[in-house]
Short mmCIF file of C-alpha atoms in Angstrom, two decimals:
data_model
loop_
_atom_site.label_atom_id
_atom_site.label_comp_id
_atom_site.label_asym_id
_atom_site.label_seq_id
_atom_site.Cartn_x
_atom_site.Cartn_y
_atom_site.Cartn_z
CA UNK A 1 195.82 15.82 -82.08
CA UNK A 2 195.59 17.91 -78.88
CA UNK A 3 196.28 21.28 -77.94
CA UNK A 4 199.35 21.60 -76.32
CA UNK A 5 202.44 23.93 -75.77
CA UNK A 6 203.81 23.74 -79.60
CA UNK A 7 200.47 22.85 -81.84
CA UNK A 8 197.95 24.90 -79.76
CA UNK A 9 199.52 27.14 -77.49
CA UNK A 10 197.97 25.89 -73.99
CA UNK A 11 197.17 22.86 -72.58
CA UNK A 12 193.68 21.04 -72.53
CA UNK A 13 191.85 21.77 -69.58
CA UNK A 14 190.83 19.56 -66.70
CA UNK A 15 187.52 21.07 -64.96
CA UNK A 16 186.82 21.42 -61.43
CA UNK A 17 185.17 18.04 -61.22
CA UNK A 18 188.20 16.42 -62.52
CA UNK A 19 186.67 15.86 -66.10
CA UNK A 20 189.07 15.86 -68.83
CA UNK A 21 188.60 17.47 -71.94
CA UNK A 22 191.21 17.10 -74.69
CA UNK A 23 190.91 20.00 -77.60
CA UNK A 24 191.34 19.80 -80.77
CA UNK A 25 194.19 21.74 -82.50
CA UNK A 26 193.52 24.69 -84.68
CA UNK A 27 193.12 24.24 -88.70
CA UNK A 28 193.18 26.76 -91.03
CA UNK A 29 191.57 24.04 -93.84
CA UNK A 30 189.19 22.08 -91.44
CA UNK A 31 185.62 22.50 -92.48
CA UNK A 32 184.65 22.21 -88.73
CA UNK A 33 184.78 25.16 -86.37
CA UNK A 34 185.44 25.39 -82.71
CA UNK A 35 181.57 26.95 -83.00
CA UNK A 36 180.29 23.96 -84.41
CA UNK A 37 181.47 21.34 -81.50
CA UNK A 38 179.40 20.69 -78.72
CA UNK A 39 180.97 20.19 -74.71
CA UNK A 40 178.49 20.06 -72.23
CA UNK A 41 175.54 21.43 -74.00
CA UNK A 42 177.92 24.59 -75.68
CA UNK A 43 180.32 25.46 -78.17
CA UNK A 44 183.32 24.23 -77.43
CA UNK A 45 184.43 27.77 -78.09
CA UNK A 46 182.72 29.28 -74.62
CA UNK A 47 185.90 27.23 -72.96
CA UNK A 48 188.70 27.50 -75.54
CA UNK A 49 188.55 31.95 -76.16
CA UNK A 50 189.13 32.56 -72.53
CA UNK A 51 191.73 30.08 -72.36
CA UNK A 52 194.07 31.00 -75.46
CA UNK A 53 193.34 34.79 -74.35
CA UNK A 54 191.03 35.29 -77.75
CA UNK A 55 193.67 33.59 -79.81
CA UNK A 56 191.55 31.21 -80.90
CA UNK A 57 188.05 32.05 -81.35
CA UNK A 58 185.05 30.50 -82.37
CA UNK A 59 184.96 31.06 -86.18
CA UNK A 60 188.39 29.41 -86.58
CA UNK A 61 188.79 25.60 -87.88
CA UNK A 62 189.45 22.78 -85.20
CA UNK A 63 191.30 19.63 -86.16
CA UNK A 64 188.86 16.99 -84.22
CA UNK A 65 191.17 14.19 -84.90
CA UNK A 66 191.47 11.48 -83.20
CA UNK A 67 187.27 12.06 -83.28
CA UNK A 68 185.77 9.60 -80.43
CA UNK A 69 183.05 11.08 -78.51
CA UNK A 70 179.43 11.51 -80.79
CA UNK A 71 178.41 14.00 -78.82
CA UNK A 72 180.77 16.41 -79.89
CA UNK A 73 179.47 16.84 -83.51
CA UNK A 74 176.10 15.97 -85.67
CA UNK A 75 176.86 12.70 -87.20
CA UNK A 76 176.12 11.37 -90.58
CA UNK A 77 174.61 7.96 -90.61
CA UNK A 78 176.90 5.35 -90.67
CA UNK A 79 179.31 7.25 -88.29
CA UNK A 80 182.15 5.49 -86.69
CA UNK A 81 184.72 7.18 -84.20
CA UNK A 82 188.36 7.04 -85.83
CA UNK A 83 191.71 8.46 -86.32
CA UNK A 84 193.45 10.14 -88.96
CA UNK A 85 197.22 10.12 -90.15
CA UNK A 86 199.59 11.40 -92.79
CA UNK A 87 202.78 13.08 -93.62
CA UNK A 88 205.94 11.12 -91.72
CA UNK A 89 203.99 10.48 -88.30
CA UNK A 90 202.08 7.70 -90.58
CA UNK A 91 205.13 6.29 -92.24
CA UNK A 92 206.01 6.02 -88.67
CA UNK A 93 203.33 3.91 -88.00
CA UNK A 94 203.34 2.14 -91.52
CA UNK A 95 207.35 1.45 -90.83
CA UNK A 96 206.31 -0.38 -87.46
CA UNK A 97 203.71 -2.33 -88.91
CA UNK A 98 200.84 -0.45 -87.15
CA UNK A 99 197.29 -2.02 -88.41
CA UNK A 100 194.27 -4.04 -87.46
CA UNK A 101 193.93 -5.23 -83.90
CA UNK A 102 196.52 -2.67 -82.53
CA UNK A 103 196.25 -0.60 -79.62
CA UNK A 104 196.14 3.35 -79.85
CA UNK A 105 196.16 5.44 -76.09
CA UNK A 106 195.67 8.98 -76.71
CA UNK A 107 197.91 11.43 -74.42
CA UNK A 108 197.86 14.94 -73.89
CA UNK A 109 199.39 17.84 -72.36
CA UNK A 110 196.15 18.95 -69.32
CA UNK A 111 195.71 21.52 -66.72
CA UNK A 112 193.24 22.75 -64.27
CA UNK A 113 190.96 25.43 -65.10
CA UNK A 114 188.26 27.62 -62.74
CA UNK A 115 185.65 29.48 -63.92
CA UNK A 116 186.48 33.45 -63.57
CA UNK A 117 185.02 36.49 -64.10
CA UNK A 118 182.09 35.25 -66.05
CA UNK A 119 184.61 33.00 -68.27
CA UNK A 120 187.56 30.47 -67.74
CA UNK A 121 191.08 30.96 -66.27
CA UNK A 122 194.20 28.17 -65.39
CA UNK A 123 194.01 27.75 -61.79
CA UNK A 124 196.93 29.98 -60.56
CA UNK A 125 200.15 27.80 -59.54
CA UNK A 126 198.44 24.70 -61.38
CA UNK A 127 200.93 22.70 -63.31
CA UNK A 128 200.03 20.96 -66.19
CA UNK A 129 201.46 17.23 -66.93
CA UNK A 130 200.33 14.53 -69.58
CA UNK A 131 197.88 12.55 -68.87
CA UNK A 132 196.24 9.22 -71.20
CA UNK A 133 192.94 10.34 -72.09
CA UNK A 134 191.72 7.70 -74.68
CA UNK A 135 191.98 4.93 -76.59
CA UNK A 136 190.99 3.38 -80.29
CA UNK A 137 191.58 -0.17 -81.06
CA UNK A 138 191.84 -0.44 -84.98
CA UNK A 139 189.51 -2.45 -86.76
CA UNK A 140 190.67 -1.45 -89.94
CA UNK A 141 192.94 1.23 -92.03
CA UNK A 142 191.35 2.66 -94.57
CA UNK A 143 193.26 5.27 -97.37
CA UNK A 144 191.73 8.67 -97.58
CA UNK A 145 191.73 8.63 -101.13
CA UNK A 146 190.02 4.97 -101.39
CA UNK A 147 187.21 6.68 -99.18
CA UNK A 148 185.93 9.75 -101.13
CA UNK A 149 183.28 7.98 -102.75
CA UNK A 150 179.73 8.04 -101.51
CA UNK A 151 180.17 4.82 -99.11
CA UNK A 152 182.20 6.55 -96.36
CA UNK A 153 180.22 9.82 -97.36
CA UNK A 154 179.94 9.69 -93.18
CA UNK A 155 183.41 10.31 -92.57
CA UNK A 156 183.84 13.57 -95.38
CA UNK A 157 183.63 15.78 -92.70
CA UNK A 158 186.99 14.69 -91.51
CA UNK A 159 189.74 17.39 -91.47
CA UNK A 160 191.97 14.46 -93.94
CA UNK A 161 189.75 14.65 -96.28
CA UNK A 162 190.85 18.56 -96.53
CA UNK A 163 194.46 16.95 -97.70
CA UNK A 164 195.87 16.23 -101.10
CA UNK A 165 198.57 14.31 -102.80
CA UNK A 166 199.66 12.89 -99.60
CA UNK A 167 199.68 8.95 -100.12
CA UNK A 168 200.24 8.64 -96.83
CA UNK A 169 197.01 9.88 -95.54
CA UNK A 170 194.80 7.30 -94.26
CA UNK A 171 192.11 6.38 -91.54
CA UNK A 172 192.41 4.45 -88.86
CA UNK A 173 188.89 3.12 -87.96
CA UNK A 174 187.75 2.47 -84.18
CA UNK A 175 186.50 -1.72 -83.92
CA UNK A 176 182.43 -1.76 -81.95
CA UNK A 177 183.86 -3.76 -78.77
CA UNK A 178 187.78 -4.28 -77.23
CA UNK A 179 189.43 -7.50 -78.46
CA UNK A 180 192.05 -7.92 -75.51
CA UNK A 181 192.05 -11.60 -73.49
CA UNK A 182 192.51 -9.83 -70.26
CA UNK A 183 189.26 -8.36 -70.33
CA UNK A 184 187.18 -9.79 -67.64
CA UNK A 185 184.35 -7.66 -69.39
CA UNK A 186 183.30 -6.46 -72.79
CA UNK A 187 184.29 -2.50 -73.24
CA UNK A 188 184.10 -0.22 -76.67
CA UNK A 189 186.67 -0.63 -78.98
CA UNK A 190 186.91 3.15 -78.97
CA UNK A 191 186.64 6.04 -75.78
CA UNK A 192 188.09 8.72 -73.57
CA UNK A 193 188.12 8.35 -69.84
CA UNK A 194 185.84 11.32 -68.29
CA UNK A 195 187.76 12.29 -65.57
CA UNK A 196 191.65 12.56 -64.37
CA UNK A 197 193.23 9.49 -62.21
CA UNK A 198 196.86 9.45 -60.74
CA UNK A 199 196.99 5.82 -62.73
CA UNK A 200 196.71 7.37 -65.98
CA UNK A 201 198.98 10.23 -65.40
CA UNK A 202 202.24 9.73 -67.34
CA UNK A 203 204.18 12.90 -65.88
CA UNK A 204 206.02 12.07 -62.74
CA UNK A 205 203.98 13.78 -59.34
CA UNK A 206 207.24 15.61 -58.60
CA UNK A 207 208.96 15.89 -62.10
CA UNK A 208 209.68 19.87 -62.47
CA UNK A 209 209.13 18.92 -66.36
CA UNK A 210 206.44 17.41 -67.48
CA UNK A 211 208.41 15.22 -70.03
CA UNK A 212 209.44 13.68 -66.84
CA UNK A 213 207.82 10.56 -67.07
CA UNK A 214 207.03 7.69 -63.92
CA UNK A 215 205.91 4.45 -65.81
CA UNK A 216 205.48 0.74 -65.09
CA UNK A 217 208.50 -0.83 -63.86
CA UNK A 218 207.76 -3.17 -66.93
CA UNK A 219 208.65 -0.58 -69.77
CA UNK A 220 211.99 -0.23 -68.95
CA UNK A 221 213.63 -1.53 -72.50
CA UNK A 222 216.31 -4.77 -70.74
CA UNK A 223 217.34 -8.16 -72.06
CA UNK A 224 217.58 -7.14 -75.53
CA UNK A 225 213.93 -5.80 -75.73
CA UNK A 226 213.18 -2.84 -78.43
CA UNK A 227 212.65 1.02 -76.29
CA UNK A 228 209.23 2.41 -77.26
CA UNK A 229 210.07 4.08 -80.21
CA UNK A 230 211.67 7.79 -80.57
CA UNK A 231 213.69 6.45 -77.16
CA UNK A 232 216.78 4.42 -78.39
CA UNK A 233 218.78 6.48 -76.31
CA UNK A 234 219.33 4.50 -72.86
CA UNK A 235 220.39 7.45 -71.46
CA UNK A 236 216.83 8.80 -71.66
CA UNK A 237 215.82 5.43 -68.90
CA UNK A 238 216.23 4.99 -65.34
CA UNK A 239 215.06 1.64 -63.75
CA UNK A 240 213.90 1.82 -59.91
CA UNK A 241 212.61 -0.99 -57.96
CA UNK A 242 208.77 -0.79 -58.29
CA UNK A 243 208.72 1.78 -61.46
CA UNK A 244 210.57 3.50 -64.47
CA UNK A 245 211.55 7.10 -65.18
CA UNK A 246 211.51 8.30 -69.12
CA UNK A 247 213.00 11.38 -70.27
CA UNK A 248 210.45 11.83 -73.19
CA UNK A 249 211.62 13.41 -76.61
CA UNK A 250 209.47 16.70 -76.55
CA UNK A 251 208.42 17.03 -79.93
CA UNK A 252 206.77 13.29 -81.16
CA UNK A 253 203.28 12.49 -82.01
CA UNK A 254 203.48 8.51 -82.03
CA UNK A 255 205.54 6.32 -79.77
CA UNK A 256 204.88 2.40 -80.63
CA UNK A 257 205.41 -0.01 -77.92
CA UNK A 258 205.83 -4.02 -79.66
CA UNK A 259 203.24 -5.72 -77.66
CA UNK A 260 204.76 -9.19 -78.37
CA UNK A 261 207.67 -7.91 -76.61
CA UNK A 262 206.22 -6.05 -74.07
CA UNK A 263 203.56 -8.92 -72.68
CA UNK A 264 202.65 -6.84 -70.04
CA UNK A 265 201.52 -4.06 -71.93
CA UNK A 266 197.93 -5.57 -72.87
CA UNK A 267 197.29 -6.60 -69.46
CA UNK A 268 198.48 -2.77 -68.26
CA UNK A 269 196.25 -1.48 -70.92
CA UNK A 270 193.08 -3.74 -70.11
CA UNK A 271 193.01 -2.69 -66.11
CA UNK A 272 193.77 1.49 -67.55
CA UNK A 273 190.34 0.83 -69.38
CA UNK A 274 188.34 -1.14 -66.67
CA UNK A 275 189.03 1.12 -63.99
CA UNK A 276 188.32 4.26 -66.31
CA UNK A 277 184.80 5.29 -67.59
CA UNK A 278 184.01 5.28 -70.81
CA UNK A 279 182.27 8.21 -72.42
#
């Protein structure tokens, strides 16, 4: 999850050089704190005080989930990046047949930041928008409660692992390389793209919301084809000659697209990751 307007109370920031950086949400029962997670050779807290104002300081828990970057964290032997789930935003994904082979992209709500007065401020008049800022193709999905024992001792550090009684809490574990035929060369299975790019930018340049969305001309849900889901309403579409406009629902963690429906998509997906860098 990333901070945003609802589950964090700003958006993640994008630095002066264009990096991206997408924060983790707070967690009262995550073992991890913001203290504890490393960006750019510093606690991730150094960026995140100034930014929530001291609402979020650097003894409070973080919910690092979906966890892709090593660097962020000591890791555990054995550690593999990967994704947690539960509650009704897994059923979600259960209902739709979500599993091996399929194709997460991470979005998040961003906004630029400048250093000030000794700490960080949101560059006055900046807007922020969503922007795609990783990816995780699953290799496998793995129950929390099936991985308690001491083989996935790695991943205990988890903030699912702080759950209980939820049978829909699981893992969704990142494969080593990309499996996608339109990949003219071999990529990670797992990553976030280092810096912003208009391509990856899902809020429309001129949309005075940033639910406003400009997409492919592709996703635009004709001949009988299933809307990404959360979007049956038609209303919410608007088909143009070279793109698509989406009114996005506001509150939704998990929109699935059917690929085998959408035959574009993995091709779409493929040149996102080849022209983005990999961290």
């Amino acid at each position: 999850m990333d901070f945003d307007s609802s589950a964090g109370g700003v958006p993640s920031p994008i630095l002066p050089d264009g990096r991206l950086l997408a924060l983790p949400i707070p967690d009262a029962a995550s073992t991890i704190r913001y203290a504890d997670i490393s960006f750019d050779g510093a606690p991730l807290s150094r960026l995140v005080e100034p930014l929530t104002r001291g609402k979020i300081t650097a003894e409070h828990g973080a919910h690092i989930d979906p966890d892709l970057i090593p660097e962020m964290l000591p890791r555990a032997p054995g550690w593999r990046p990967l994704f947690g789930q539960s509650g009704q935003a897994q059923g979600h994904l259960r209902n739709h047949g979500v599993g091996p082979g399929d194709l997460f992209l991470f979005f998040g709500l961003f906004r630029r930041v400048e250093p000030h007065a000794g700490g960080w401020r949101w560059v006055p008049g900046s807007r922020p928008r969503h922007v795609i800022w990783g990816w995780l193709q699953v290799a496998s999905v793995l129950p929390v409660d099936q991985a308690r024992g001491d083989h996935h001792a790695w991943a205990h550090y988890h903030p699912h692992f702080q759950r209980q009684d939820d049978p829909n809490n699981v893992l969704y574990l990142a494969r080593p390389q990309l499996a996608l035929p339109e990949l003219d060369e071999p990529l990670p299975g797992v990553g976030a793209f280092s810096h912003v790019a208009p391509e990856r930018q899902l809020t429309a340049p001129q949309a005075t919301r940033v639910s406003q969305w400009r997409l492919p001309r592709w996703c635009y849900p004709e001949h009988g084809r299933t809307p990404l889901s959360y979007h049956a309403n038609r209303q919410r579409w608007r088909q143009h000659t070279d793109h698509t406009e989406l009114d996005a629902v506001a509150r939704g963690q998990e929109f699935v697209l059917d690929g085998d429906e959408y035959p574009e998509a993995l091709p779409w997906a493929a040149a996102l990751m080849q022209g983005g860098r990999p961290v």
